[in-house]
Short mmCIF file of C-alpha atoms in Angstrom, two decimals:
data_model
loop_
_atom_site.label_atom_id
_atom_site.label_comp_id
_atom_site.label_asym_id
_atom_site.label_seq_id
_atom_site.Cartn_x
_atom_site.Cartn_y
_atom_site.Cartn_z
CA UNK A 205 0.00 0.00 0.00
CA UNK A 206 1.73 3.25 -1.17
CA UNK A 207 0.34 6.79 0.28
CA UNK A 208 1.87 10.15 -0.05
CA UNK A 209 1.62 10.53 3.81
CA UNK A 210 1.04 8.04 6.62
CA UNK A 211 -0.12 9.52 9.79
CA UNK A 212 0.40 7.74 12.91
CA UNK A 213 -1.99 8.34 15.73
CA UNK A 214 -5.92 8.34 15.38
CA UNK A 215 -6.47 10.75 18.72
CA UNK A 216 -7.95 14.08 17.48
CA UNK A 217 -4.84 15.56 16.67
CA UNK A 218 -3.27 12.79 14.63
CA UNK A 219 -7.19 13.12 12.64
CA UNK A 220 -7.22 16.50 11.82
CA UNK A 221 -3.35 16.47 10.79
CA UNK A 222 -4.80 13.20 8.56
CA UNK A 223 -8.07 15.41 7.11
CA UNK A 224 -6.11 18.65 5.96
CA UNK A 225 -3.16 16.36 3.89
CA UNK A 226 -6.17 14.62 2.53
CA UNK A 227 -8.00 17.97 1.66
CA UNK A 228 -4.82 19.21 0.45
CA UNK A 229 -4.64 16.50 -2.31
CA UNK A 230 -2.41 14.60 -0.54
CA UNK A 231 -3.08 10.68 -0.34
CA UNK A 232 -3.14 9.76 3.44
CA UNK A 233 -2.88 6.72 5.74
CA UNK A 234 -4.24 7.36 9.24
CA UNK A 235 -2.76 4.15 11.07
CA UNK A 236 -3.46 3.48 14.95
CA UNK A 237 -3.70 0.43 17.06
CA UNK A 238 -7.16 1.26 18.12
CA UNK A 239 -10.22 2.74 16.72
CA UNK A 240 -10.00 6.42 16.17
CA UNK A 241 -10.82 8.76 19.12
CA UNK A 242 -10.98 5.80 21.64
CA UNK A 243 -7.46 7.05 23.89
CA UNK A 244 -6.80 10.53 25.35
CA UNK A 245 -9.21 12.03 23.39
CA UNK A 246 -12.35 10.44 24.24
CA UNK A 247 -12.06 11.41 28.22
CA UNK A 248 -12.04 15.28 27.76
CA UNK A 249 -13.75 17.54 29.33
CA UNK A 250 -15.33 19.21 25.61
CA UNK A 251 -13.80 22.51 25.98
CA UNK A 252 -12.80 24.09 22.47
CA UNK A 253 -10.78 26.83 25.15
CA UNK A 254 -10.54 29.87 22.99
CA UNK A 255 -9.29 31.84 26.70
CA UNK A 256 -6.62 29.31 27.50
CA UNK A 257 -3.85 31.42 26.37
CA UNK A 258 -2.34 30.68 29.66
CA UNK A 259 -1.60 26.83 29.23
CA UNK A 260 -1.53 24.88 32.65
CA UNK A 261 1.32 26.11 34.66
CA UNK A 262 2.98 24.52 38.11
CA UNK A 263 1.97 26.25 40.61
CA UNK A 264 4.54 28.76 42.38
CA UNK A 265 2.29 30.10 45.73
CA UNK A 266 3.28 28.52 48.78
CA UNK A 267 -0.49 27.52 49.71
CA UNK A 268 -1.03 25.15 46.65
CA UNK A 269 2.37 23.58 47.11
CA UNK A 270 1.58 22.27 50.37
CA UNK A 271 -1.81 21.54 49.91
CA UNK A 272 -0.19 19.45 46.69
CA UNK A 273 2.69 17.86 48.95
CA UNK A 274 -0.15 16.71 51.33
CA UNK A 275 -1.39 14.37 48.25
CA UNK A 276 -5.07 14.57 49.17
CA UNK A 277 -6.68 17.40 46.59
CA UNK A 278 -9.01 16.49 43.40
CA UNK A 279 -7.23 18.65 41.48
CA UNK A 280 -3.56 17.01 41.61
CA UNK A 281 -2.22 13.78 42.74
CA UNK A 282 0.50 11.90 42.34
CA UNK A 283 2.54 8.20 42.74
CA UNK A 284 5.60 8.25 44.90
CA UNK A 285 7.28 5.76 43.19
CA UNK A 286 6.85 7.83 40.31
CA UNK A 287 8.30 11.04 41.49
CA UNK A 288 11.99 10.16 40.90
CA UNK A 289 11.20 9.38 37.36
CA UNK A 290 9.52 12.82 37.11
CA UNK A 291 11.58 15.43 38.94
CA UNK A 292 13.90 16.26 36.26
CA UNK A 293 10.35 17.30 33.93
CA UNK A 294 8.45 18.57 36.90
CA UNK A 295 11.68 20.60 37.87
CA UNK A 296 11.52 22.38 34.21
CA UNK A 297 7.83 22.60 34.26
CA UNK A 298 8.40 24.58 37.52
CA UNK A 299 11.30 26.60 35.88
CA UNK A 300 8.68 27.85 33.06
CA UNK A 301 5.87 28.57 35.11
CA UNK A 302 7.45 31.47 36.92
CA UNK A 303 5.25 34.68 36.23
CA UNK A 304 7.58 36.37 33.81
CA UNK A 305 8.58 32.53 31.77
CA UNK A 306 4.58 31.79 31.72
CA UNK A 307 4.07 35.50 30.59
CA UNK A 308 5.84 34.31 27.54
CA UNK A 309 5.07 31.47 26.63
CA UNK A 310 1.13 32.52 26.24
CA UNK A 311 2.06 34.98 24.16
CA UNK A 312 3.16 32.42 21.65
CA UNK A 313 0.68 30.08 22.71
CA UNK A 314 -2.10 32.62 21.66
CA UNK A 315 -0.58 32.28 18.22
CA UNK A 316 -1.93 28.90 18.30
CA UNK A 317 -5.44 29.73 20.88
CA UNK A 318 -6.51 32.61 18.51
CA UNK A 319 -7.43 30.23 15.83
CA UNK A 320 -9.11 27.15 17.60
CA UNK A 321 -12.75 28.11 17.35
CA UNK A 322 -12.75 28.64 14.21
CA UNK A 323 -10.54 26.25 12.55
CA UNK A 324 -12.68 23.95 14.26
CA UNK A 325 -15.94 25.34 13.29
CA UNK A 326 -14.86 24.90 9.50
CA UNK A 327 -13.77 21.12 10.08
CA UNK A 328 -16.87 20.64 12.08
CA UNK A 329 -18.78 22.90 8.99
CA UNK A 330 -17.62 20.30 6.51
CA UNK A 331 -17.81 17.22 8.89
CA UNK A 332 -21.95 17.71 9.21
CA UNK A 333 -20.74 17.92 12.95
CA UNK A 334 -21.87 21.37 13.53
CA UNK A 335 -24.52 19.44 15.97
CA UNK A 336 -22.02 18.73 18.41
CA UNK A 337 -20.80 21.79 19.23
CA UNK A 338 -22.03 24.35 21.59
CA UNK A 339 -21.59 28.12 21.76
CA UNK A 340 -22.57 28.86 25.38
CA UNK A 341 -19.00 28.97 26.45
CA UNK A 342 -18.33 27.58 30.41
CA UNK A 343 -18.08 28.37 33.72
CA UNK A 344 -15.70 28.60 37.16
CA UNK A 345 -18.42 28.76 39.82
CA UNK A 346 -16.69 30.06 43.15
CA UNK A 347 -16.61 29.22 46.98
CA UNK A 348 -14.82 32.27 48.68
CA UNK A 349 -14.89 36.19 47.66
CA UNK A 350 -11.17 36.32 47.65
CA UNK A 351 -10.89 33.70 44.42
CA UNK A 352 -13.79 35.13 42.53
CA UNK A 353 -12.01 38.28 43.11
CA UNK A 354 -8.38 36.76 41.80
CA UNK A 355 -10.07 35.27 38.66
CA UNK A 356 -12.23 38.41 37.93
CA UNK A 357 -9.21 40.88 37.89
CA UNK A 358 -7.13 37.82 35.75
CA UNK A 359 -10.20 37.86 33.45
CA UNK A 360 -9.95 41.68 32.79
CA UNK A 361 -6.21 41.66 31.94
CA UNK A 362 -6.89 38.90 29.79
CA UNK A 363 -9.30 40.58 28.14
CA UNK A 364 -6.67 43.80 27.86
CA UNK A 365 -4.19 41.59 26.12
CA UNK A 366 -5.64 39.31 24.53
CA UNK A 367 -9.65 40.67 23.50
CA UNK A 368 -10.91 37.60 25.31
CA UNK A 369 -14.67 37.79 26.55
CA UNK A 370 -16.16 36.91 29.85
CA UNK A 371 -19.22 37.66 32.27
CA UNK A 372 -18.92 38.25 36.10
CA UNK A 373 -21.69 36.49 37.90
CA UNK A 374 -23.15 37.33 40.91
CA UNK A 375 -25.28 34.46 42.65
CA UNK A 376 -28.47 35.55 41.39
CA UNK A 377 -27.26 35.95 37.85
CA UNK A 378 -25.57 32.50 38.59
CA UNK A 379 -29.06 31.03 39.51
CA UNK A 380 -30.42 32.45 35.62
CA UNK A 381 -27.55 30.37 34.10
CA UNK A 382 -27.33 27.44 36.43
CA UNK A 383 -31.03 26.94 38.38
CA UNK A 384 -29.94 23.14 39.59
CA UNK A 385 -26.65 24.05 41.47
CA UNK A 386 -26.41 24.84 45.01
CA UNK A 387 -26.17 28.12 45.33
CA UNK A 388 -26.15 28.17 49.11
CA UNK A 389 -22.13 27.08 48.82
CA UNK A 390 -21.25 29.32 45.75
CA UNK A 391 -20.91 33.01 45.85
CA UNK A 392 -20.81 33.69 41.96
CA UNK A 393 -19.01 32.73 38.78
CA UNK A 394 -17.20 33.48 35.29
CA UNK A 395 -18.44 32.36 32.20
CA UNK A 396 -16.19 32.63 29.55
CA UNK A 397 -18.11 33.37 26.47
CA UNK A 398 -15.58 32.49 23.63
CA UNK A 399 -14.69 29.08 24.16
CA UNK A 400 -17.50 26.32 22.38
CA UNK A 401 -17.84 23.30 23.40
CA UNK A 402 -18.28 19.63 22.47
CA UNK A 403 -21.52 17.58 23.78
CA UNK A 404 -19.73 14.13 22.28
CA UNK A 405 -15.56 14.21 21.81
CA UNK A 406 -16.01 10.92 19.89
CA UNK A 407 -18.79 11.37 17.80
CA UNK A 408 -16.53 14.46 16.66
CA UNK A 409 -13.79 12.18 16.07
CA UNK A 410 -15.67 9.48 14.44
CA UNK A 411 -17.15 13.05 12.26
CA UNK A 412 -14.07 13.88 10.97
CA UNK A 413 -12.42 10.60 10.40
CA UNK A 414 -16.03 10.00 8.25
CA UNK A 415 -14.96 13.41 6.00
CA UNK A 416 -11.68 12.02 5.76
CA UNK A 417 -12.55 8.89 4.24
CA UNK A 418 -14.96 10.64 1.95
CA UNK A 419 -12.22 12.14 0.26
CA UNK A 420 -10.23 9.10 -0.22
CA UNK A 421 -8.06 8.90 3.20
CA UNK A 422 -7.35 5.34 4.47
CA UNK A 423 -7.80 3.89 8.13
CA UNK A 424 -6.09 1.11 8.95
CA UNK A 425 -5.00 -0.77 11.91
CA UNK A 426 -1.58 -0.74 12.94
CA UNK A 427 1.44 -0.84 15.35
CA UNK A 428 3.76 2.45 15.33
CA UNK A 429 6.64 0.58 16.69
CA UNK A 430 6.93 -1.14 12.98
CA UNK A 431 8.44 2.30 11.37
CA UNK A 432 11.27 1.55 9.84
CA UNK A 433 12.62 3.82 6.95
CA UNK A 434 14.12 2.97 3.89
CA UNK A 435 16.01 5.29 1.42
CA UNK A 436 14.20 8.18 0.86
CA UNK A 437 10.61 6.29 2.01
CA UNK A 438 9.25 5.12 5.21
CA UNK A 439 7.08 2.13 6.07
CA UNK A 440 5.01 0.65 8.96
CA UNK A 441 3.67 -3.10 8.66
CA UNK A 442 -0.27 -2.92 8.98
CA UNK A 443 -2.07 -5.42 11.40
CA UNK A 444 -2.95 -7.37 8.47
CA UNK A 445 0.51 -7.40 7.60
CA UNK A 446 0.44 -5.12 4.62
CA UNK A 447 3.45 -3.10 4.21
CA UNK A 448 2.44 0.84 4.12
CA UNK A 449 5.04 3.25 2.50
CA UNK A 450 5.05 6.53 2.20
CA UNK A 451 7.75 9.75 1.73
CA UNK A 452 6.15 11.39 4.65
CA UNK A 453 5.20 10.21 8.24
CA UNK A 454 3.44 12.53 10.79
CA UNK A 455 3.79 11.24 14.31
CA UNK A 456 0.90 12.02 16.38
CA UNK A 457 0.96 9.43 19.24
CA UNK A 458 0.49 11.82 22.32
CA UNK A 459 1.46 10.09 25.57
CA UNK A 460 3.09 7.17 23.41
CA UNK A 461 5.51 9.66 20.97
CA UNK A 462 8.48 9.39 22.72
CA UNK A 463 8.69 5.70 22.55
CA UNK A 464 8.97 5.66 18.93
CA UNK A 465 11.21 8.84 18.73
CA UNK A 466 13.36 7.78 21.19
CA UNK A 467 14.20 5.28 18.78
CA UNK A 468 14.78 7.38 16.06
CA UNK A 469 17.49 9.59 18.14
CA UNK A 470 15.02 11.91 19.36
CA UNK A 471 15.14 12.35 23.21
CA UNK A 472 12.40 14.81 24.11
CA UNK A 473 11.36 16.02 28.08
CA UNK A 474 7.37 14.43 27.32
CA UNK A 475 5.76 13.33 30.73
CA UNK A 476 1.88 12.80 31.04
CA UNK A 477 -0.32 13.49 33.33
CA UNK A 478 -3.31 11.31 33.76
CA UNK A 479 -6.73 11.79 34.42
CA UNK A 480 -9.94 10.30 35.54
CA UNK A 481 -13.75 10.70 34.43
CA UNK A 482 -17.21 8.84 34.80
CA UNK A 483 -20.35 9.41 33.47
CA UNK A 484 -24.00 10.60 35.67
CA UNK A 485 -27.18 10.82 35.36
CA UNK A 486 -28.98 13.82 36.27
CA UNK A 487 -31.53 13.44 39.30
CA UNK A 488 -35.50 14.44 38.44
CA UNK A 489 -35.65 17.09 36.22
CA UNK A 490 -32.09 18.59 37.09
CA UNK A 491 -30.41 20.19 34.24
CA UNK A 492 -26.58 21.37 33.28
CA UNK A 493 -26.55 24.26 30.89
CA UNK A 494 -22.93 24.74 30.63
CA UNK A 495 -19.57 22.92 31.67
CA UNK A 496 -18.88 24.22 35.26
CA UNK A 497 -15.46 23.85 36.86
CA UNK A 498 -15.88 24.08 41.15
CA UNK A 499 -12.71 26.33 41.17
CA UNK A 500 -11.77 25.58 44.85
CA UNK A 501 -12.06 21.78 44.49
CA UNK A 502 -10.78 21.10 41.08
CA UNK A 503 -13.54 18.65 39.62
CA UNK A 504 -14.95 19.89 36.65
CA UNK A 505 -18.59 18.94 35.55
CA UNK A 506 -19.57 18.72 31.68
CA UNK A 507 -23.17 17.86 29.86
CA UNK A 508 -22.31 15.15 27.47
CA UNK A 509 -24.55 13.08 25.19
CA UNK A 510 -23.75 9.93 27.43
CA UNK A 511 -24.80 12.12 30.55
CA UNK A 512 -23.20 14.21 33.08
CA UNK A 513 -19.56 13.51 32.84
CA UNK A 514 -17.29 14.09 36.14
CA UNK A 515 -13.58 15.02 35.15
CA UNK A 516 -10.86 15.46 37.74
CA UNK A 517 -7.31 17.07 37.53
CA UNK A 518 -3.79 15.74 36.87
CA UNK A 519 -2.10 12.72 38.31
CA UNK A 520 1.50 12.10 37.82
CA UNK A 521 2.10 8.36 37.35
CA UNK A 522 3.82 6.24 34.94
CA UNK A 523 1.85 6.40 32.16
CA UNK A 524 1.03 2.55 32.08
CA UNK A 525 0.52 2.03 35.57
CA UNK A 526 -2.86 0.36 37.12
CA UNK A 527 -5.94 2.47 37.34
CA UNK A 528 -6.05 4.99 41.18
CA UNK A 529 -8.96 6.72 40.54
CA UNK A 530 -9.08 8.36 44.04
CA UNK A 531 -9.66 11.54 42.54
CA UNK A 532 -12.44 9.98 41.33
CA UNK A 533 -13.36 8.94 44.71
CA UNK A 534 -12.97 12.40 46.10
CA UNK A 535 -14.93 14.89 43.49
CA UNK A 536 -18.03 12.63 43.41
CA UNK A 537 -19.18 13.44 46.89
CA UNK A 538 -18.52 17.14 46.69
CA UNK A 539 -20.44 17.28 42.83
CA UNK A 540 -23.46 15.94 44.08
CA UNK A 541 -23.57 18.41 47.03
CA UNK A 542 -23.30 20.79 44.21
CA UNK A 543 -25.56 19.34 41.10
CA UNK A 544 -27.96 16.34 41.67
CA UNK A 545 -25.46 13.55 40.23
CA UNK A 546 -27.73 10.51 40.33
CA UNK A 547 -26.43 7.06 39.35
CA UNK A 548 -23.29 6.06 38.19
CA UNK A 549 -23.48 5.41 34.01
CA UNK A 550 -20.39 3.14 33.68
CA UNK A 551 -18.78 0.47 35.70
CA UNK A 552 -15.05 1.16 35.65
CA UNK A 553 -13.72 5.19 35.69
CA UNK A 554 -12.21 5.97 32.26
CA UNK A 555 -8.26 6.68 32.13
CA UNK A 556 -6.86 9.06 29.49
CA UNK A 557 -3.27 10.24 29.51
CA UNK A 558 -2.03 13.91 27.84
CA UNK A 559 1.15 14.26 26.62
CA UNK A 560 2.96 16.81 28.35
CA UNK A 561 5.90 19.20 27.31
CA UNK A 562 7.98 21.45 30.32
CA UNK A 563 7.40 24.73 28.73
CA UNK A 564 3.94 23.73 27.96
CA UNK A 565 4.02 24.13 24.53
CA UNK A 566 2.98 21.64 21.53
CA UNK A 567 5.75 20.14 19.55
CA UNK A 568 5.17 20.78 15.77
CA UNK A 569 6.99 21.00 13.04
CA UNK A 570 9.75 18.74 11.46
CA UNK A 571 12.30 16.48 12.67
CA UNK A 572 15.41 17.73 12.47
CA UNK A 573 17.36 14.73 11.88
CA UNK A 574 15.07 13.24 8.96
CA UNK A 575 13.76 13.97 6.06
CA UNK A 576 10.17 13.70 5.63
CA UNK A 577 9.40 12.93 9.50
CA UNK A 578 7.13 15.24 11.48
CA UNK A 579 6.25 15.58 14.48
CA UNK A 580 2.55 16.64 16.17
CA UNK A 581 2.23 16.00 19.88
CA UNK A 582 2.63 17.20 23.47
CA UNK A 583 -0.78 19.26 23.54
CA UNK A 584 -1.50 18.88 26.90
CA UNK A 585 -4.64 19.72 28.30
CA UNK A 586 -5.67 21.30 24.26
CA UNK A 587 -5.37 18.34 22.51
CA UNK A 588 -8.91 19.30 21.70
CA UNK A 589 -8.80 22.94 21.26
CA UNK A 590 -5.44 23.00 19.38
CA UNK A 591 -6.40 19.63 16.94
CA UNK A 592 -7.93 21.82 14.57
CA UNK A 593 -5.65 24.46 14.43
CA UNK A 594 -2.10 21.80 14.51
CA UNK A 595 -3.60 19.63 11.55
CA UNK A 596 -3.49 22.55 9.19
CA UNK A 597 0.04 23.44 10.10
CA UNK A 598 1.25 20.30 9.45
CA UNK A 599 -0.46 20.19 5.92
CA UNK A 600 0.66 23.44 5.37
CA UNK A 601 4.45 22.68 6.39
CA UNK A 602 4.37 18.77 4.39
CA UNK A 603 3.00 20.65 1.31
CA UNK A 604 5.52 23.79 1.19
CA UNK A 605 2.58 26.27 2.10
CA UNK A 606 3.02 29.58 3.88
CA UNK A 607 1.91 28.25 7.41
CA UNK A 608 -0.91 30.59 8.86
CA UNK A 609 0.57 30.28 11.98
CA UNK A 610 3.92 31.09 12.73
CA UNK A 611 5.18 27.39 13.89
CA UNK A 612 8.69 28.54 15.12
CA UNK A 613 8.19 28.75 18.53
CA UNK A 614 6.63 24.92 18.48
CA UNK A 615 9.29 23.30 16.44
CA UNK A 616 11.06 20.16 17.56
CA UNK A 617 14.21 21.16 17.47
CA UNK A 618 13.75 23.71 20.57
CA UNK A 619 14.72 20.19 22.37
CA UNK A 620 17.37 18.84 20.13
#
């Protein structure tokens, strides 16, 4: 089987990378091990985040260390066994996320937030998957004055710099919005207007992967860690054990990257941090109208088609080690005290891992020690709201295009 591109990874990023080669004219092979959609990027939380120009930083105040180093929050947890393994990335990650370094870095990584909603919206557009998305943007609901007050005055800076949009909430306006929380524990909110988001991550998946086959692009099943190259071509042996070659391969594994490019010569800082979610029913007559994040907990609470779906915050872990959903175990009492969570929809929590980068950033752009090898991972907590956006930079760079975004500050060899 002979392609002009093979794309390896079928999470959202490695499909959208897949769709614009194919609507470029370029004859793709989107290979994964799995079904498309079906790892990291099933478990998100649905958020297309048009304000995250501030990508997830390690925190620097004294207050959230130690809560942190006390290893019983929602929002963060961690393995000690792991730690060892991870202090030389969570050192750097540290190292970035000092005010001025993080000041930075969103500046570039607006570059790539600017665009999200919209590059999406035209996949989407062409897709017939305009259903799934939502424009009523989301919400941090708050506890205590003093954070409302912290994220209000972040929200108007953010607007200064950046044009991004938001509402301030005070309870009762809160109770329009949101009749079915407690309000009795919540003093008001922020609702990002900007963002859209996404009632079903894998029907949008399965959307595009549909539009990308329309065109002519292949799925297959396949095992990455068959890549071998040979001359100027590459090839990866398909589960059927068809032999798949093409000039160009994208690499778009997320959490699982650096195992092939390690091979390759390519020794990159990628860490992941896991995360937890399970699906609810909604008691009686109890409705969500947006995705809600409790700011002082860290549990964040989505409507999705398959219910109310309960996400919880980072834990650092090997990335293949058995299921510790205590996060889990902590959120779900605290949601239903805030929204009538009724019974559980699934038997087992769901695991997803994101590929992680110290300085936060995506890696995109082209290997620097091979020839028609590129490289699309490390998105983080945006695999979602950057998929859109990375898959036409990749097209654009494979084909010679001017790239609508400048991709220098993302390129791969920032780490070589």
């Amino acid at each position: 089987m002979r392609a002009d591109t093979i794309v390896l990874g079928a999470g959202i990023v490695g499909i959208s990378v897949a769709l614009h080669l194919q609507k470029a004219g370029r004859s793709t092979l989107l290979v994964d091990r799995r079904g498309p959609g079906e790892e990291t990027s099933y478990g998100n939380a649905g958020l297309i985040q048009r304000e995250g120009v501030y990508p997830y930083g390690f925190p620097h105040d004294f207050g959230a260390l130690f809560r942190y180093a006390m290893n019983n929050t929602i929002d963060a947890h961690y393995h000690w066994k792991a730690i060892p393994k991870l202090a030389p990335f969570l050192f750097s990650y540290w190292m970035h996320s000092r005010a001025s370094q993080h000041e930075a870095i969103a500046h570039k990584y607006a570059t790539l937030i600017e665009h999200c909603v919209t590059e999406h919206d035209a996949l989407a557009a062409e897709a017939g998957a305009t259903g799934l998305l939502r424009r009523k943007g989301w919400m941090k609901v708050f506890r205590t004055q003093q954070q409302q007050e912290e994220r209000l005055a972040e929200a108007a800076r953010w607007n200064r710099e950046f044009g991004l949009n938001y509402r301030a909430l005070d309870i009762e306006a809160l109770k329009i919005e949101e009749p079915h929380l407690d309000h009795g524990s919540l003093v008001g909110g922020l609702h990002w207007t900007d963002p859209t988001t996404v009632i079903d991550p894998l029907g949008l998946s399965k959307a595009y992967v549909a539009q990308f086959e329309k065109l002519g692009g292949k799925l297959a099943l396949g095992d990455a860690a068959t890549l071998t190259q040979e001359g100027a071509e590459w090839s990866v042996t398909l589960a059927d054990g068809t032999k798949a070659q093409a000039k160009n391969i994208v690499v778009a594994l997320g959490p699982w990257a650096d195992v092939l490019t390690a091979k390759l010569g390519y020794h990159f800082p990628l860490a992941v941090k896991r995360g937890y979610h399970m699906h609810y029913k909604a008691e009686g007559n109890a409705v969500l109208n947006h995705p809600v994040l409790d700011t002082e907990r860290g549990y964040f609470l989505a409507p999705m088609q398959q219910g109310i779906r309960l996400t919880t915050g980072a834990e650092f872990a090997d990335r293949d080690a058995p299921k510790t959903p205590v996060q889990l175990a902590r959120a779900e009492p605290i949601a239903r005290s805030l929204f009538p969570l009724g019974e559980r929809l699934e038997a087992e929590p769901w695991l997803g891992r994101r590929p992680c980068t110290p300085d936060m950033m995506p890696i995109i752009g082209p290997a620097p020690k091979h020839k028609g090898l590129w490289f699309s991972f490390g998105h983080a907590h945006h695999g979602l709201t950057l998929a859109a956006v990375t898959g036409r930079m990749i097209a654009e760079m494979v084909t010679g295009q001017k790239v609508f975004v400048d991709p220098a500050p993302f390129a791969p060899a920032r780490f070589v």
